[in-house]
Tab-separated table of C-alpha atoms and ligand atoms in Angstrom:
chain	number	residue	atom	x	y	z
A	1	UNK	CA	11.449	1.925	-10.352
A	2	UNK	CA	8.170	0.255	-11.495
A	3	UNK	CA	7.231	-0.161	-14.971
A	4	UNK	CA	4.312	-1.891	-15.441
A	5	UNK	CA	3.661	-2.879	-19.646
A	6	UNK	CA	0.454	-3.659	-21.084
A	7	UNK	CA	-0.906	-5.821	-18.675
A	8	UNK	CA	-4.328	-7.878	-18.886
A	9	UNK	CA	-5.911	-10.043	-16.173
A	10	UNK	CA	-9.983	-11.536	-16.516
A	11	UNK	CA	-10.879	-13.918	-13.829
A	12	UNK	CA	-13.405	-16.766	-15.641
A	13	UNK	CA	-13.464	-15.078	-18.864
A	14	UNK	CA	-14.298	-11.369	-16.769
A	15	UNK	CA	-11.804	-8.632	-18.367
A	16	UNK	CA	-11.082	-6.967	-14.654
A	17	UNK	CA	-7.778	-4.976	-16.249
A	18	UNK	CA	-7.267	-3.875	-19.393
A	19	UNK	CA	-3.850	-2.829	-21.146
A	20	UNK	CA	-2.875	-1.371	-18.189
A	21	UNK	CA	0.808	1.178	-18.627
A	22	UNK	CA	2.675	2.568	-15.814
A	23	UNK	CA	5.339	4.337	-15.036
A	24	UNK	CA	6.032	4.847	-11.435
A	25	UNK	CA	9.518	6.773	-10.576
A	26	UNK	CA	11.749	5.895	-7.459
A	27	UNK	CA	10.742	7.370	-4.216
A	28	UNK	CA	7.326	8.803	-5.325
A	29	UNK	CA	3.832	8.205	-3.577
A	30	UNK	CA	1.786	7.327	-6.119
A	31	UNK	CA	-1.510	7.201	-6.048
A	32	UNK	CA	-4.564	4.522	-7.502
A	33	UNK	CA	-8.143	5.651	-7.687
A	34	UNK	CA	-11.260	4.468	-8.934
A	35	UNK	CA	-14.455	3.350	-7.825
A	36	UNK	CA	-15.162	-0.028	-5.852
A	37	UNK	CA	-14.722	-2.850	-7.843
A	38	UNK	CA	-12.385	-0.846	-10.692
A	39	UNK	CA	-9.346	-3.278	-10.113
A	40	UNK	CA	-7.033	-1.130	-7.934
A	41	UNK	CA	-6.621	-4.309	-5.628
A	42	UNK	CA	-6.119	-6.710	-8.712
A	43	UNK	CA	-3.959	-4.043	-9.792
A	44	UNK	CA	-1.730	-4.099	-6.545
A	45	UNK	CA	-1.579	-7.958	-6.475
A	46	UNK	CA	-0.605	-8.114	-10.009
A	47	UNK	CA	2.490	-5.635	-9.086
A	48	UNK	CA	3.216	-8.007	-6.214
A	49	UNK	CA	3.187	-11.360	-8.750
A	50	UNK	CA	0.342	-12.697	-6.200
A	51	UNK	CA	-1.514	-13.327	-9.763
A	52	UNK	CA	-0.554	-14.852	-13.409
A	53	UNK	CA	-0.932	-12.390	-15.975
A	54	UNK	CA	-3.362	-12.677	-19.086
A	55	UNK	CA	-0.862	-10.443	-20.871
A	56	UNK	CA	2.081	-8.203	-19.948
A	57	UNK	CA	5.054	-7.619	-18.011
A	58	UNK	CA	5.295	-6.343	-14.033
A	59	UNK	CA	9.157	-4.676	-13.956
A	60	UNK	CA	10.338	-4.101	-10.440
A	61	UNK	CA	13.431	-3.093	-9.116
A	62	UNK	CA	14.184	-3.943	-5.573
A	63	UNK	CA	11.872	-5.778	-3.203
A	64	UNK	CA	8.301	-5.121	-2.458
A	65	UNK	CA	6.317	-4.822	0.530
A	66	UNK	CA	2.654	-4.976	1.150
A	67	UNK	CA	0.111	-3.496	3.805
A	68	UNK	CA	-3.369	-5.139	3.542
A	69	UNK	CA	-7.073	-3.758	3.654
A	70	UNK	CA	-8.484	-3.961	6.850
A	71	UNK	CA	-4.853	-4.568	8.475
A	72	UNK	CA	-5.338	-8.334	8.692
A	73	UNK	CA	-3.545	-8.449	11.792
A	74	UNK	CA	-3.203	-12.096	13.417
A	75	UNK	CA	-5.665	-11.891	16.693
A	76	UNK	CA	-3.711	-14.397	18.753
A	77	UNK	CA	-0.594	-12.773	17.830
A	78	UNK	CA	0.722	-9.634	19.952
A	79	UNK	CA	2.292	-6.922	17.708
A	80	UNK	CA	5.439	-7.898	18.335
A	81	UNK	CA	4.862	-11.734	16.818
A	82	UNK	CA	2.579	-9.943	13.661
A	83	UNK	CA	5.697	-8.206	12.919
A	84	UNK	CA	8.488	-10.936	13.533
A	85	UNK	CA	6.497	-13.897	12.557
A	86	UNK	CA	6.957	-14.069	8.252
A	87	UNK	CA	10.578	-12.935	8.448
A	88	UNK	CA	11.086	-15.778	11.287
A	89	UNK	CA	9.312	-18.445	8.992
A	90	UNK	CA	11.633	-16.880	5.991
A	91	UNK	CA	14.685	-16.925	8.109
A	92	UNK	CA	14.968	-18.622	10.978
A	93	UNK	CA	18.313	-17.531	12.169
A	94	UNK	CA	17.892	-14.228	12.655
A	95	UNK	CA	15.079	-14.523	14.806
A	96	UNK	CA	16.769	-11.822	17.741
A	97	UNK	CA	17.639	-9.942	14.504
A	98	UNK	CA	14.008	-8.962	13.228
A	99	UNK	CA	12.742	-9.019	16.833
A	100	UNK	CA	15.191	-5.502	17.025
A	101	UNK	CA	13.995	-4.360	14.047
A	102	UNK	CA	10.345	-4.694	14.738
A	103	UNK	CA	11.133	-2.698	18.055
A	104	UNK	CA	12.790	-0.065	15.873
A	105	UNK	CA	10.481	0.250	13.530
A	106	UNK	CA	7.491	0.143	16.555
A	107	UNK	CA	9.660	3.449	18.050
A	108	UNK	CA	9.975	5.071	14.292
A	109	UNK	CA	6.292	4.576	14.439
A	110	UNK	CA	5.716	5.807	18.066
A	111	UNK	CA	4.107	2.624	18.956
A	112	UNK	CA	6.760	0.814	20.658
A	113	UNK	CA	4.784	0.713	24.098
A	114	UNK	CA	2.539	-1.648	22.257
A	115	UNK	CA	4.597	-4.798	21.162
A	116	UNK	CA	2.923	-7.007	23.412
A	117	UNK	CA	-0.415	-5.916	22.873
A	118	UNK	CA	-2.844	-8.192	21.113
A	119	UNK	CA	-4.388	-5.868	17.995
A	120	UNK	CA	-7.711	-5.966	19.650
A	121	UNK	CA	-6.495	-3.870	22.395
A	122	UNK	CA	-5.781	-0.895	19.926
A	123	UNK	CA	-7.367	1.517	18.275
A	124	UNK	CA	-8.176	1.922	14.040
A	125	UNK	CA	-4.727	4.298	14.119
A	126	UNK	CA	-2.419	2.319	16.379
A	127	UNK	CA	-3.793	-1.262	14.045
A	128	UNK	CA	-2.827	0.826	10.797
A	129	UNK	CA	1.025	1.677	12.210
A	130	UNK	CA	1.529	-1.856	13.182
A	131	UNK	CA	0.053	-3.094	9.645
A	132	UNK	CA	2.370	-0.144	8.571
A	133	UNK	CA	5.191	-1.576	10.392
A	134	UNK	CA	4.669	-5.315	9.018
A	135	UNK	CA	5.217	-4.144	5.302
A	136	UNK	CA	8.643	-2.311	6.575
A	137	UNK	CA	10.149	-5.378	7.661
A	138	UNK	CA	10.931	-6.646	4.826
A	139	UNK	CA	12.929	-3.953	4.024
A	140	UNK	CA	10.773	-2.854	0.971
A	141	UNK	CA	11.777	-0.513	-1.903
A	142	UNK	CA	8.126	-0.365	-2.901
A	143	UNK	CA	5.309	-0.390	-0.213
A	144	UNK	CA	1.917	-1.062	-2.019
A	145	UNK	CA	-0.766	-0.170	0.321
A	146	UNK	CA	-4.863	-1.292	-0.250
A	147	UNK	CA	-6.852	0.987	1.038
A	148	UNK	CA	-4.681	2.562	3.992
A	149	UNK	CA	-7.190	4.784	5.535
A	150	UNK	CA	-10.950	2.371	4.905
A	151	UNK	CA	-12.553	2.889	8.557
A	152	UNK	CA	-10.483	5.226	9.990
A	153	UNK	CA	-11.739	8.774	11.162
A	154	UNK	CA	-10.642	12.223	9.663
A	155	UNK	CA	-8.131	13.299	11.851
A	156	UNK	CA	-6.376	9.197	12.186
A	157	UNK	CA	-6.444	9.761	8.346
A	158	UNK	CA	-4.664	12.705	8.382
A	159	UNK	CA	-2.065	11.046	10.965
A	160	UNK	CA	-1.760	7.973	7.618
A	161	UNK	CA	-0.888	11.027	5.407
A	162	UNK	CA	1.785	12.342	8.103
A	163	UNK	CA	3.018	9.077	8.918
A	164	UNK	CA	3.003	7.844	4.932
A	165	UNK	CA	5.129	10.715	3.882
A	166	UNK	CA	7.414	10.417	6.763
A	167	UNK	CA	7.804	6.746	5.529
A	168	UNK	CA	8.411	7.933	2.036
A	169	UNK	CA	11.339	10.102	3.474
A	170	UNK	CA	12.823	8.080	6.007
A	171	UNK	CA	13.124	4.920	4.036
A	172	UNK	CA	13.081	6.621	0.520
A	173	UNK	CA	10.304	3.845	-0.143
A	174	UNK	CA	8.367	4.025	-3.388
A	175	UNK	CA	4.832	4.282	-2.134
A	176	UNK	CA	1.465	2.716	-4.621
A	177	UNK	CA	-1.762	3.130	-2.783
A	178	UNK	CA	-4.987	1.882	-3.661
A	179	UNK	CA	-7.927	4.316	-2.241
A	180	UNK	CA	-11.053	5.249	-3.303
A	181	UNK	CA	-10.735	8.301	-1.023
A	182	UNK	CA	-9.768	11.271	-3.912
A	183	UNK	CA	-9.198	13.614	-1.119
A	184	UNK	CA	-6.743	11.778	0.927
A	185	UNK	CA	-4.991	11.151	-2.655
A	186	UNK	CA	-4.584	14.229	-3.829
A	187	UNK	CA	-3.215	15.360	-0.007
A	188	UNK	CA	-0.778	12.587	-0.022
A	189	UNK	CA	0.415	11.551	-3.991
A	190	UNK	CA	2.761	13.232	-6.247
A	191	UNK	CA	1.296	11.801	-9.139
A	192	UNK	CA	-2.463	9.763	-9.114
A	193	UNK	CA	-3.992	7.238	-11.943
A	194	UNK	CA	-7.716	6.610	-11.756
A	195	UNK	CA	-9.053	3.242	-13.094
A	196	UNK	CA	-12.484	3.379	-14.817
A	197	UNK	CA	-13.294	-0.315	-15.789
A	198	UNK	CA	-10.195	-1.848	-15.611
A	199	UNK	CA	-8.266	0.895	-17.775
A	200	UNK	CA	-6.678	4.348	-17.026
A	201	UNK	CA	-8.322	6.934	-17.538
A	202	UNK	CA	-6.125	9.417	-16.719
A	203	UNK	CA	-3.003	9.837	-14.825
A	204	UNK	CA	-2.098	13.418	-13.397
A	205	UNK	CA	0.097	15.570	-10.960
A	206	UNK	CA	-2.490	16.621	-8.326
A	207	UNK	CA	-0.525	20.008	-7.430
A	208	UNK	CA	-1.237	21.028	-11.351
A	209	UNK	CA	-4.740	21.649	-10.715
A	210	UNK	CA	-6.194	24.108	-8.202
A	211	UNK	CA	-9.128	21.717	-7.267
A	212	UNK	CA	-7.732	18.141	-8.232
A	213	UNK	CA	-10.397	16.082	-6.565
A	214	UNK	CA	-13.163	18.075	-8.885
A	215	UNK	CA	-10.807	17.282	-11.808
A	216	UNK	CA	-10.739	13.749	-10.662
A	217	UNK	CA	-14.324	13.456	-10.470
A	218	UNK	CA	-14.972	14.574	-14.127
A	219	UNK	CA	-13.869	11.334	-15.292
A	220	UNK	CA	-15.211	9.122	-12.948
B	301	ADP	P1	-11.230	-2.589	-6.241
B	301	ADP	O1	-10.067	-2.945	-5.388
B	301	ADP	O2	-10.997	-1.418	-7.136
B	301	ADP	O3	-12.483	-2.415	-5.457
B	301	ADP	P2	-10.936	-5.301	-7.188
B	301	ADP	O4	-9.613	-5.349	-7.847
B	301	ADP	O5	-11.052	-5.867	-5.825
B	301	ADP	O6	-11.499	-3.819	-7.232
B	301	ADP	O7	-11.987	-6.073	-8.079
B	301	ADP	C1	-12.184	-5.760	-9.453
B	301	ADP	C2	-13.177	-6.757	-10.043
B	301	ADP	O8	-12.577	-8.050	-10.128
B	301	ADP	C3	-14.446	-6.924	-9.228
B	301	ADP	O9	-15.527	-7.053	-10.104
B	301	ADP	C4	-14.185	-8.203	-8.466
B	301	ADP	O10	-15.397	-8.848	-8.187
B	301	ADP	C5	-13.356	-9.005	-9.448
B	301	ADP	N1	-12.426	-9.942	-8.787
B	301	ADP	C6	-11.369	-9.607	-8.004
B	301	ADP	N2	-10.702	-10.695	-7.580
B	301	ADP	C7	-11.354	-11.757	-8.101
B	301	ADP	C8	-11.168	-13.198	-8.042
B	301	ADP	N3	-10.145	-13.729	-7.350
B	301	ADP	N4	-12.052	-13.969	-8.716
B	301	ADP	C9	-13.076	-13.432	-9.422
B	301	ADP	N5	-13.297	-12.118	-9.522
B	301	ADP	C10	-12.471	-11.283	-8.885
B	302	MG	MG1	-9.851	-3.010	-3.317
């Protein structure tokens, strides 16, 4: 589905990745770890062509969709317009088209009494579904996420896992996530890759070890 090949990428002379290989198969949640500034973002942005390559090749079948860190939800925009307003700008004859497919997707999500809320009336959870939401409307076949669960609780973290998988089902979505959060990871990925300077260290099945986030740790 995703075959990323030797890839390099320094910003002013700054090696941030280096000779980066990965395979990721269809419909899998895969999973990115590392420490702060380890390049899972650059890593993510590279996948999405947001940056040139130094070196390498990005190989993507199908389309790809993206949810930001922090949400970076529009505050004068009401869920509703966060969710219809790119596609509109893309596309604007189908505006009453994506408007019923953001209210679908809002009721997949169990949000749909929110489209006209403005994001600051909701809560860390209810921000993360609609950010959720946004990526799904452009129909993605891979969903890179940054950070899905930075500043949310325990339990609306376990909801992201839920709600995640039920995405990976649902829309058989290929799903890359970027956390520095090993034990949400290893709950939520069928395989994980941990960055260590830019490079892989190591790229495992998390159900192959009886205490994977231990494991993980080892080579941080
Ligand atoms: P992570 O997401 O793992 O925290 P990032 O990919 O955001 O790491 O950053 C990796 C490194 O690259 C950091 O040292 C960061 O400062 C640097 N970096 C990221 N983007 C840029 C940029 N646009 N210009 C210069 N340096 C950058
Ligand atoms: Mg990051």
């Amino acid at each position: 589905m995703l075959e990323i090949h030797n890839i390099c990428k320094s910003f002013r002379g700054v090696k941030v990745l280096e000779t980066i290989h990965l395979h990721i198969e269809k419909s899998a949640i895969f999973g990115l770890a590392g420490p702060s500034g380890c390049g899972k973002s650059t890593l993510l942005r590279c996948i999405q062509g947001l940056e040139t390559l130094d070196q390498g090749t990005v190989n993507c079948r199908g389309r790809i969709g993206f949810m930001f860190q922090d949400f970076q939800l529009f505050p004068h925009m009401t869920v509703l317009q966060n969710l219809t307003y790119a596609p509109d700008l893309k596309d604007k004859d189908k505006k009453a088209e994506h408007r019923r497919q953001a209210e679908s997707l809002l009721r997949d999500l169990s949000i749909e009494f929110k489209g006209d809320a403005y994001p600051k009336a909701l809560s860390g959870g209810q921000k993360q579904r609609v950010a959720l939401a946004r990526g799904l409307m452009a129909n993605p076949d891979v969903l890179l996420c940054d950070e899905p669960t930075s500043g949310l609780d325990v339990s609306t973290t376990m909801d992201v896992v839920a709600l995640l998988k039920s995405i990976n089902k649902q829309f058989a979505v290929t799903i890359v996530i970027a956390s520095h959060d090993l034990d949400f990871l290893t709950k939520i990925s069928d395989r994980i890759a941990l960055l260590k300077n830019g490079a892989l260290a190591i790229n495992i099945d998390p159900k192959q070890y009886a205490d994977p986030v231990d494991f993980l740790k080892r080579y941080y």
